[in-house]
Tab-separated table of C-alpha atoms in Angstrom:
chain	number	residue	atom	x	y	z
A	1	UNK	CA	0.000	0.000	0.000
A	2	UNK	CA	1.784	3.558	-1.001
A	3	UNK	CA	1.205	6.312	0.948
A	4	UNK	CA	2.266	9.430	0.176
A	5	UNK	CA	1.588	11.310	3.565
A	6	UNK	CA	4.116	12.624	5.995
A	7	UNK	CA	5.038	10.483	8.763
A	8	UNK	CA	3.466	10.914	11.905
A	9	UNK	CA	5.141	10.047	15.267
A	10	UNK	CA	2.981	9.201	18.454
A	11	UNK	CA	4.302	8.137	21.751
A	12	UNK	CA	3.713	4.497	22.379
A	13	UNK	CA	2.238	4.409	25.558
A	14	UNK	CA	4.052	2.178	28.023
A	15	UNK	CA	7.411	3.846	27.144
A	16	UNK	CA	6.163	7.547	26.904
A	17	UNK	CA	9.830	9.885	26.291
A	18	UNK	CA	11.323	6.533	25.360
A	19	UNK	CA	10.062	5.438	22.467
A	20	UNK	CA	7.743	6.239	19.069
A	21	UNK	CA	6.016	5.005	16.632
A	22	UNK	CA	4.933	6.557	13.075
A	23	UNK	CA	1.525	5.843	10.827
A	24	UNK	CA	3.914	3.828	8.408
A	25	UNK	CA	5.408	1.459	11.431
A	26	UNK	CA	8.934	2.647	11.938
A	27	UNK	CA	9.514	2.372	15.407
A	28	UNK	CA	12.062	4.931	16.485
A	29	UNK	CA	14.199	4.928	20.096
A	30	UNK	CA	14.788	8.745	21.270
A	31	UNK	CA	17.731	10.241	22.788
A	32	UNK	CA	18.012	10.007	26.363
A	33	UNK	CA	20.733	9.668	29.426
A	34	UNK	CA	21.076	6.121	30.518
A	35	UNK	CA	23.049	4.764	33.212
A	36	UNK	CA	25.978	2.522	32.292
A	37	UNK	CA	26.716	0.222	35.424
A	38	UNK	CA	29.959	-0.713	32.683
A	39	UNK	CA	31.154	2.675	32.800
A	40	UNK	CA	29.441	3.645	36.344
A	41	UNK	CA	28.636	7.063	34.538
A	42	UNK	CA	25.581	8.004	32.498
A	43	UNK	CA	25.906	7.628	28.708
A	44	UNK	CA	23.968	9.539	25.745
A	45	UNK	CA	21.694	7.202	23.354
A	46	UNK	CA	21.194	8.963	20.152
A	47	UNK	CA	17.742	8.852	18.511
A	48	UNK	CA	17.519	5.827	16.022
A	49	UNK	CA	15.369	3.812	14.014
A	50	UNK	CA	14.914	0.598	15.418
A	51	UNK	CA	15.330	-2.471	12.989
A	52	UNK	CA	12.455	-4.766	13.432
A	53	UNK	CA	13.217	-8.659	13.448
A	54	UNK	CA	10.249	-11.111	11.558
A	55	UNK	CA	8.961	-13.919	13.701
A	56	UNK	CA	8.644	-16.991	11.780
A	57	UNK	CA	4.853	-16.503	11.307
A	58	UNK	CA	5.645	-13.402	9.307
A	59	UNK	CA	4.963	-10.673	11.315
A	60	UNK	CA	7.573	-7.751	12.403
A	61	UNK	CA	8.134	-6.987	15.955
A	62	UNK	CA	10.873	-5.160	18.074
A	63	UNK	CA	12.150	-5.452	21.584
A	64	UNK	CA	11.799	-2.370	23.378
A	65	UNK	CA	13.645	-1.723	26.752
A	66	UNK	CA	12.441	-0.395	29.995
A	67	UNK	CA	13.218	-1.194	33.385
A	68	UNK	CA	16.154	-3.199	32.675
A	69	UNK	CA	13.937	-5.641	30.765
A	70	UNK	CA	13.380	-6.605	26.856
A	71	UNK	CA	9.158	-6.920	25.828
A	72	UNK	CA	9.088	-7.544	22.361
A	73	UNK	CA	6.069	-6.462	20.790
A	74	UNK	CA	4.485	-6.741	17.421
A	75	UNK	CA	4.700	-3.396	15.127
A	76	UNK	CA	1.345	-3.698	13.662
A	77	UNK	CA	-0.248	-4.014	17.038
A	78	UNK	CA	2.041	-1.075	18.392
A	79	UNK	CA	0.926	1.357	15.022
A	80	UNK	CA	-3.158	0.325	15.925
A	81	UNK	CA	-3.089	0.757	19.700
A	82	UNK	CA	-1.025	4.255	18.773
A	83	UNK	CA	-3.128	5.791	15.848
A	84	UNK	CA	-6.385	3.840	15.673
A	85	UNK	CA	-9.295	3.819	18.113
A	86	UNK	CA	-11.096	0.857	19.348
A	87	UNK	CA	-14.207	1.234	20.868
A	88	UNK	CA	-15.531	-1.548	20.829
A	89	UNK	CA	-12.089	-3.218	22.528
A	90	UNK	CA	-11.675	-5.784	19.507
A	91	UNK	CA	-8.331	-8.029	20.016
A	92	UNK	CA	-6.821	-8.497	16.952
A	93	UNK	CA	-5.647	-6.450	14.474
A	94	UNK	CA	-5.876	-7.509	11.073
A	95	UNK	CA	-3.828	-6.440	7.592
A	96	UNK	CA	-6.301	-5.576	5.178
A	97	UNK	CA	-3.904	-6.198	2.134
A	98	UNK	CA	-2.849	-9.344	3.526
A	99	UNK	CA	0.759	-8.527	3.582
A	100	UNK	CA	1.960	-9.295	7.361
A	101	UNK	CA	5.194	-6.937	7.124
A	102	UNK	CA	2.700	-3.986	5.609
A	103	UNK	CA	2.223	-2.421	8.948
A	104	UNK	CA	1.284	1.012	7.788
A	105	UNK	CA	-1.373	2.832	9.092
A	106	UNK	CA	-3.667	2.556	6.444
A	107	UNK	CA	-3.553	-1.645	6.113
A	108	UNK	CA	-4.440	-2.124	9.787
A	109	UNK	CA	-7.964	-2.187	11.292
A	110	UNK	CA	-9.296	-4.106	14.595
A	111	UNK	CA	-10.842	-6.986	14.479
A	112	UNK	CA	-12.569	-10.187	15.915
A	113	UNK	CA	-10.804	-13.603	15.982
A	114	UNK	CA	-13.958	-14.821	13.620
A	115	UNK	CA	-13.687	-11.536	11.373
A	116	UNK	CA	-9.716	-12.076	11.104
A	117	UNK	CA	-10.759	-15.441	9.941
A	118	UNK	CA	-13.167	-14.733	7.766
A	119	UNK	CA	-11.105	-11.605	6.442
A	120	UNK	CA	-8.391	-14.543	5.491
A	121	UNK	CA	-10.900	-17.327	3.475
A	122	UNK	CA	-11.957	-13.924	1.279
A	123	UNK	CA	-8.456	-12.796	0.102
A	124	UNK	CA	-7.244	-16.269	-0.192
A	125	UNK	CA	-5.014	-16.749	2.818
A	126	UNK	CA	-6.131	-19.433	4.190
A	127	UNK	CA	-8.213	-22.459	2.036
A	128	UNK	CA	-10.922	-24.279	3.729
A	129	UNK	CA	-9.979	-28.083	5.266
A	130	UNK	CA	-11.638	-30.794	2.957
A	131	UNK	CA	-11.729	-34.700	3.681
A	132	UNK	CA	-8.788	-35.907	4.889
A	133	UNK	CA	-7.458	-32.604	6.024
A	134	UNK	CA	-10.347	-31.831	8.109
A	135	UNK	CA	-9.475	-31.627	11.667
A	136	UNK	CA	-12.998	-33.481	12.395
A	137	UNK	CA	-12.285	-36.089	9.537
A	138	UNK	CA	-12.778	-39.479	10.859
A	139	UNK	CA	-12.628	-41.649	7.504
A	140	UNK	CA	-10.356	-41.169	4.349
A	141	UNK	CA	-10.759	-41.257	0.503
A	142	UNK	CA	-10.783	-45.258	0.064
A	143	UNK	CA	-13.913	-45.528	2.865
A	144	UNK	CA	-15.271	-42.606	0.455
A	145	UNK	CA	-15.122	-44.803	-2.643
A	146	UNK	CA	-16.207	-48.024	-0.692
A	147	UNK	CA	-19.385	-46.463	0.835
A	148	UNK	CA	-20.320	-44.695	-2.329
A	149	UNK	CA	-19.983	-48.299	-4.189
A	150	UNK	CA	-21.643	-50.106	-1.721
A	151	UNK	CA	-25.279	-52.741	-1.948
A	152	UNK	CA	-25.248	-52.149	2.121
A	153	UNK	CA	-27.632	-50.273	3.974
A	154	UNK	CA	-27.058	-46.946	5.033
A	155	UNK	CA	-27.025	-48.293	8.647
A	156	UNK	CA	-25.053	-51.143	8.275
A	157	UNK	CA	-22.317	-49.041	6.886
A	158	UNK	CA	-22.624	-46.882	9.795
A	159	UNK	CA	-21.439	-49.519	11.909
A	160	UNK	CA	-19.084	-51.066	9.727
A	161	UNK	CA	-16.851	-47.054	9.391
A	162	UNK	CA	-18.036	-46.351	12.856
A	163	UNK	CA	-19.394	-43.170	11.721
A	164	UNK	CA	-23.200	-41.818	11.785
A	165	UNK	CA	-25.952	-42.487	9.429
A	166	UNK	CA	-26.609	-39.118	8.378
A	167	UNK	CA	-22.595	-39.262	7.164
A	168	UNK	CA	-23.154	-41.990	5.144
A	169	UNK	CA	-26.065	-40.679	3.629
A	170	UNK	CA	-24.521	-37.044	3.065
A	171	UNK	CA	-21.151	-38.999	1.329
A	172	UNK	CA	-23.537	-41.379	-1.180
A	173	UNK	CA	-25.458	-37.689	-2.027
A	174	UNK	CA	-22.308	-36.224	-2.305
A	175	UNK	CA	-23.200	-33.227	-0.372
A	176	UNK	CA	-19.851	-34.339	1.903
A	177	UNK	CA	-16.572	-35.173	0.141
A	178	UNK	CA	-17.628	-33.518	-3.175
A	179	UNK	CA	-13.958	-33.220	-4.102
A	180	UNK	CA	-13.439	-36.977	-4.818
């Protein structure tokens, strides 16, 4: 997503004089005295842009420092707690272009667990489970073939995959396992 606006910094709001974050998701560290226990003398850090590491789902995050401890946080939810409001205190934030390292201002909006879901099935992220790859799949593609070529009752193949009636009905009507 190109954006042509000026950047915007906002203070992030755990680590207010510490740190900021802009509308396009650069995260930067300001200058500040520190204490060095190294050096037993305070030290000048100059303002910088923090380099964000990718988690191996995708998504950028950077460790920020305060009280002599690392929190490492996720950009995109840093840029939407900073610069967009949430009313009605939804706990996900979703990319609307689908691009996880996108964390601009403009690509993020709050969002339900269902509608982050859902949001991912429309734009092709994620595919929906058939058959076999169905978490709640209790037979395979042979026991497909079998039941659908079958003289036996309905009920007696029930008992014979261990599965309900109305399965074996939905498989021989295909309106289950249409794929095969």
């Amino acid at each position: 997503m190109e954006d042509n606006s000026y950047e915007i910094f906002k203070d992030i709001p755990e680590y207010i004089g510490i740190y900021k974050v802009s509308n396009k998701g650069n995260i930067i560290s300001l200058s500040r005295n520190v204490w060095s226990v190294k050096n037993n003398s305070f030290s000048v850090l100059k303002e910088r842009i923090l380099k964000p590491l990718i988690t191996r789902h995708g998504y950028y995050r950077v460790a920020l420092f305060k009280d002599n401890k690392y929190r490492y946080i996720f950009i995109h939810r840093i840029v939407a707690q900073a610069f967009i409001p949430n009313p009605e205190n939804k706990p996900q934030i979703n990319h609307i272009n689908g691009i996880k390292t996108d964390n601009c201002l403009e690509n993020l909006e709050w969002n339900t667990p269902r509608e982050n879901r859902k949001h991912a099935f429309k734009i092709g992220l994620s595919k929906p489970r058939r058959g076999e790859d169905s978490n709640m799949c209790k037979i395979n593609k042979e026991t497909v073939y079998n039941i659908r070529n079958s003289n036996l009752s309905q009920h007696d193949l029930a008992i014979k995959y261990n599965i309900n009636q109305s399965t074996v009905s939905h498989i021989k009507s295909r309106k289950t396992w249409k794929h095969i």
